[in-house]
Amino acid sequence: VSAHPVVSHKLSVLRSSSTSPSSFRAVLREITFHLGYEATATLTTREVPITVPPAKKCRTGAGDGDGNDHVEATGHKIKERVALIPIMRSGLGMVDPMLELVNDAAVHHVGMYRTKSLMPVQYYNRLPRECEVDAAYVLDPLIATSNTVMSVVGMLKKWGVAQIHVLSVIASRDGLSELLRHHPDVRVTVGCVDGSLSEDGDVLPGLGDAGDRLYGTPTIDDEEELVHPSKRKRTMSVGE
């Protein structure tokens, strides 16, 4: 759990109901980058040979010539094959900052939604047939009951991933406890732990529906799911 004051500040901006979708996306990106930096600290590296241009040539802008004056050195490269597993929709907002940290990572999307009984239902899965991943980072801004993220973790274990790391901005205390109880071998990095869940299984105070806030979409009542937006009782106005 992050104790960084900048993360605490940005979490308040993320939670605020006055934060616009564009600002929400930007702040989620910033928080994810910070949490991802901490989460990737467990990756390992291997030595690789590199060459460095001489300082004089850098200052003058001269051409490379034959390259014989370049300095040989030893660099490092991440050893593990890394994959990012965003849980759609809201996990999509965490992909780009993670790719800035680990730009060679594969991205495999998993789509889940939660029923009224708070159980997850998978509607999309782009995991390849063969697992060629050493470390997977599951991306989901919110961990509420943890049923959804545990379902994805179980899927990744069955697929054959050896190292699984869950990255979330906010987690409920109960949800986090359940996740660690069922999967003690999984690493978890979160920005904040909230104390309670509502009767509907939402984190309190949480940050609302992360997917809706990312993309500026309205909440739709169940009975209006199949109704055209122009005919719904609640539509999003220009100033909403």
Tab-separated table of C-alpha atoms in Angstrom, residues 15-194:
chain	number	residue	atom	x	y	z
A	15	ARG	CA	-12.211	10.385	-6.174
A	16	SER	CA	-13.769	13.837	-6.513
A	17	SER	CA	-17.123	13.948	-8.293
A	18	SER	CA	-16.080	17.262	-9.862
A	19	THR	CA	-13.200	15.649	-11.778
A	20	SER	CA	-13.932	15.541	-15.528
A	21	PRO	CA	-13.366	12.375	-17.602
A	22	SER	CA	-10.274	13.891	-19.255
A	23	SER	CA	-8.772	14.800	-15.864
A	24	PHE	CA	-9.760	11.394	-14.487
A	25	ARG	CA	-7.866	9.664	-17.290
A	26	ALA	CA	-4.801	11.856	-16.768
A	27	VAL	CA	-4.680	11.336	-12.997
A	28	LEU	CA	-5.275	7.581	-13.287
A	29	ARG	CA	-2.342	7.482	-15.688
A	30	GLU	CA	-0.104	9.356	-13.219
A	31	ILE	CA	-1.069	7.144	-10.274
A	32	THR	CA	-0.611	3.979	-12.324
A	33	PHE	CA	2.876	5.061	-13.379
A	34	HIS	CA	3.893	5.577	-9.736
A	35	LEU	CA	2.364	2.280	-8.550
A	36	GLY	CA	3.770	0.446	-11.559
A	37	TYR	CA	7.251	1.759	-10.804
A	38	GLU	CA	6.998	0.189	-7.339
A	39	ALA	CA	5.376	-3.020	-8.590
A	40	THR	CA	8.050	-3.712	-11.215
A	41	ALA	CA	10.845	-3.510	-8.634
A	42	THR	CA	10.705	-7.309	-8.289
A	43	LEU	CA	11.688	-7.905	-11.913
A	44	THR	CA	15.236	-9.079	-12.578
A	45	THR	CA	17.755	-8.144	-15.263
A	46	ARG	CA	20.497	-9.764	-17.294
A	47	GLU	CA	23.680	-8.151	-18.540
A	48	VAL	CA	23.908	-7.129	-22.200
A	49	PRO	CA	26.767	-5.487	-24.140
A	50	ILE	CA	26.152	-1.893	-25.271
A	51	THR	CA	28.187	0.863	-26.921
A	52	VAL	CA	28.130	4.518	-25.843
A	53	PRO	CA	28.969	7.437	-28.184
A	54	PRO	CA	31.920	9.579	-27.051
A	55	ALA	CA	30.992	12.843	-25.321
A	56	LYS	CA	32.908	15.017	-27.799
A	57	LYS	CA	30.983	13.619	-30.744
A	58	CYS	CA	27.683	14.178	-28.913
A	59	ARG	CA	28.572	17.863	-28.335
A	60	THR	CA	29.704	18.552	-31.889
A	61	GLY	CA	27.023	16.529	-33.620
A	62	ALA	CA	29.624	14.854	-35.834
A	63	GLY	CA	28.720	11.690	-37.694
A	64	ASP	CA	29.294	8.209	-36.359
A	65	GLY	CA	32.094	7.393	-38.760
A	66	ASP	CA	33.051	3.750	-38.488
A	67	GLY	CA	31.976	3.555	-34.833
A	68	ASN	CA	35.402	2.454	-33.654
A	69	ASP	CA	35.573	5.299	-31.140
A	70	HIS	CA	32.362	4.267	-29.387
A	71	VAL	CA	32.877	3.125	-25.810
A	72	GLU	CA	31.974	-0.462	-24.957
A	73	ALA	CA	30.027	-0.949	-21.739
A	74	THR	CA	27.742	-3.388	-19.944
A	75	GLY	CA	24.036	-2.637	-19.796
A	76	HIS	CA	21.030	-4.446	-18.360
A	77	LYS	CA	17.826	-5.779	-19.843
A	78	ILE	CA	14.728	-7.113	-18.086
A	79	LYS	CA	14.997	-10.888	-17.967
A	80	GLU	CA	11.324	-11.840	-17.597
A	81	ARG	CA	8.798	-11.961	-20.414
A	82	VAL	CA	6.161	-9.541	-19.131
A	83	ALA	CA	2.463	-9.307	-19.958
A	84	LEU	CA	-0.138	-6.746	-18.935
A	85	ILE	CA	-3.643	-8.073	-18.276
A	86	PRO	CA	-6.131	-5.167	-18.175
A	87	ILE	CA	-9.605	-6.104	-16.940
A	88	MET	CA	-11.973	-4.261	-19.259
A	89	ARG	CA	-13.254	-1.619	-19.292
A	90	SER	CA	-11.599	0.268	-16.493
A	91	GLY	CA	-8.263	-1.542	-16.643
A	92	LEU	CA	-7.669	-0.060	-20.107
A	93	GLY	CA	-6.873	3.294	-18.495
A	94	MET	CA	-3.835	1.735	-16.799
A	95	VAL	CA	-2.213	0.152	-19.863
A	96	ASP	CA	-0.341	3.097	-21.419
A	97	PRO	CA	1.575	4.157	-18.270
A	98	MET	CA	2.589	0.532	-17.671
A	99	LEU	CA	3.812	0.268	-21.259
A	100	GLU	CA	5.963	3.340	-20.647
A	101	LEU	CA	7.651	1.400	-17.846
A	102	VAL	CA	7.857	-1.972	-19.598
A	103	ASN	CA	7.571	-1.113	-23.290
A	104	ASP	CA	8.240	-4.656	-24.515
A	105	ALA	CA	5.338	-6.101	-22.510
A	106	ALA	CA	2.569	-7.980	-24.300
A	107	VAL	CA	-1.011	-6.852	-23.621
A	108	HIS	CA	-3.720	-9.502	-23.249
A	109	HIS	CA	-7.248	-8.221	-22.632
A	110	VAL	CA	-9.819	-9.895	-20.411
A	111	GLY	CA	-13.393	-8.599	-20.234
A	112	MET	CA	-15.440	-9.180	-17.088
A	113	TYR	CA	-18.709	-7.838	-15.730
A	114	ARG	CA	-20.351	-8.344	-12.371
A	115	THR	CA	-23.863	-9.693	-11.888
A	116	LYS	CA	-26.329	-8.590	-9.199
A	117	SER	CA	-25.150	-11.554	-7.138
A	118	LEU	CA	-21.650	-9.955	-7.233
A	119	MET	CA	-20.232	-12.860	-9.211
A	120	PRO	CA	-17.995	-12.156	-12.242
A	121	VAL	CA	-18.911	-13.209	-15.763
A	122	GLN	CA	-16.289	-13.349	-18.495
A	123	TYR	CA	-17.328	-11.924	-21.854
A	124	TYR	CA	-13.933	-11.516	-23.557
A	125	ASN	CA	-10.600	-13.323	-23.368
A	126	ARG	CA	-7.570	-12.714	-25.596
A	127	LEU	CA	-5.032	-14.928	-23.834
A	128	PRO	CA	-3.013	-16.840	-26.443
A	129	ARG	CA	-3.263	-20.618	-26.534
A	130	GLU	CA	0.335	-21.046	-25.346
A	131	CYS	CA	1.667	-19.209	-22.299
A	132	GLU	CA	4.945	-17.464	-23.099
A	133	VAL	CA	4.850	-15.152	-20.074
A	134	ASP	CA	7.011	-15.173	-16.951
A	135	ALA	CA	5.377	-12.255	-15.094
A	136	ALA	CA	1.824	-10.937	-15.520
A	137	TYR	CA	0.470	-7.655	-14.151
A	138	VAL	CA	-3.305	-7.630	-13.673
A	139	LEU	CA	-4.629	-4.079	-14.041
A	140	ASP	CA	-7.880	-3.018	-12.361
A	141	PRO	CA	-8.431	0.392	-10.707
A	142	LEU	CA	-10.777	-1.006	-8.039
A	143	ILE	CA	-10.825	-4.179	-5.973
A	144	ALA	CA	-14.224	-4.435	-4.284
A	145	THR	CA	-15.250	-7.980	-3.281
A	146	SER	CA	-12.179	-9.242	-5.228
A	147	ASN	CA	-14.310	-11.882	-6.991
A	148	THR	CA	-13.427	-10.459	-10.404
A	149	VAL	CA	-9.683	-10.162	-9.880
A	150	MET	CA	-9.540	-13.603	-8.218
A	151	SER	CA	-11.279	-15.075	-11.258
A	152	VAL	CA	-8.624	-13.548	-13.536
A	153	VAL	CA	-5.782	-14.662	-11.241
A	154	GLY	CA	-7.145	-18.220	-11.309
A	155	MET	CA	-7.321	-18.043	-15.103
A	156	LEU	CA	-3.688	-16.912	-15.324
A	157	LYS	CA	-2.510	-19.670	-13.000
A	158	LYS	CA	-4.310	-22.274	-15.105
A	159	TRP	CA	-2.718	-20.699	-18.205
A	160	GLY	CA	0.708	-21.236	-16.628
A	161	VAL	CA	1.997	-17.844	-15.408
A	162	ALA	CA	4.594	-18.260	-12.664
A	163	GLN	CA	4.590	-14.694	-11.289
A	164	ILE	CA	1.339	-12.758	-10.924
A	165	HIS	CA	1.152	-9.184	-9.635
A	166	VAL	CA	-2.135	-7.326	-9.131
A	167	LEU	CA	-2.029	-3.549	-9.556
A	168	SER	CA	-4.966	-1.496	-8.272
A	169	VAL	CA	-5.569	2.110	-7.256
A	170	ILE	CA	-8.079	1.406	-4.470
A	171	ALA	CA	-8.996	-1.835	-2.717
A	172	SER	CA	-11.525	-2.587	-0.013
A	173	ARG	CA	-10.064	-4.076	3.145
A	174	ASP	CA	-12.291	-7.167	2.907
A	175	GLY	CA	-11.609	-7.668	-0.792
A	176	LEU	CA	-7.863	-7.400	-0.329
A	177	SER	CA	-7.962	-9.865	2.566
A	178	GLU	CA	-9.935	-12.358	0.486
A	179	LEU	CA	-7.531	-12.056	-2.433
A	180	LEU	CA	-4.485	-12.662	-0.242
A	181	ARG	CA	-6.216	-15.492	1.635
A	182	HIS	CA	-7.010	-17.407	-1.547
A	183	HIS	CA	-3.821	-16.458	-3.404
A	184	PRO	CA	-1.021	-15.839	-0.880
A	185	ASP	CA	1.574	-16.266	-3.624
A	186	VAL	CA	0.267	-13.275	-5.614
A	187	ARG	CA	1.872	-9.866	-5.110
A	188	VAL	CA	-0.469	-6.891	-4.763
A	189	THR	CA	0.312	-3.173	-5.099
A	190	VAL	CA	-2.448	-0.697	-4.229
A	191	GLY	CA	-2.612	3.051	-3.763
A	192	CYS	CA	-5.107	3.025	-0.909
A	193	VAL	CA	-7.247	0.647	1.155
A	194	ASP	CA	-10.840	1.711	1.885
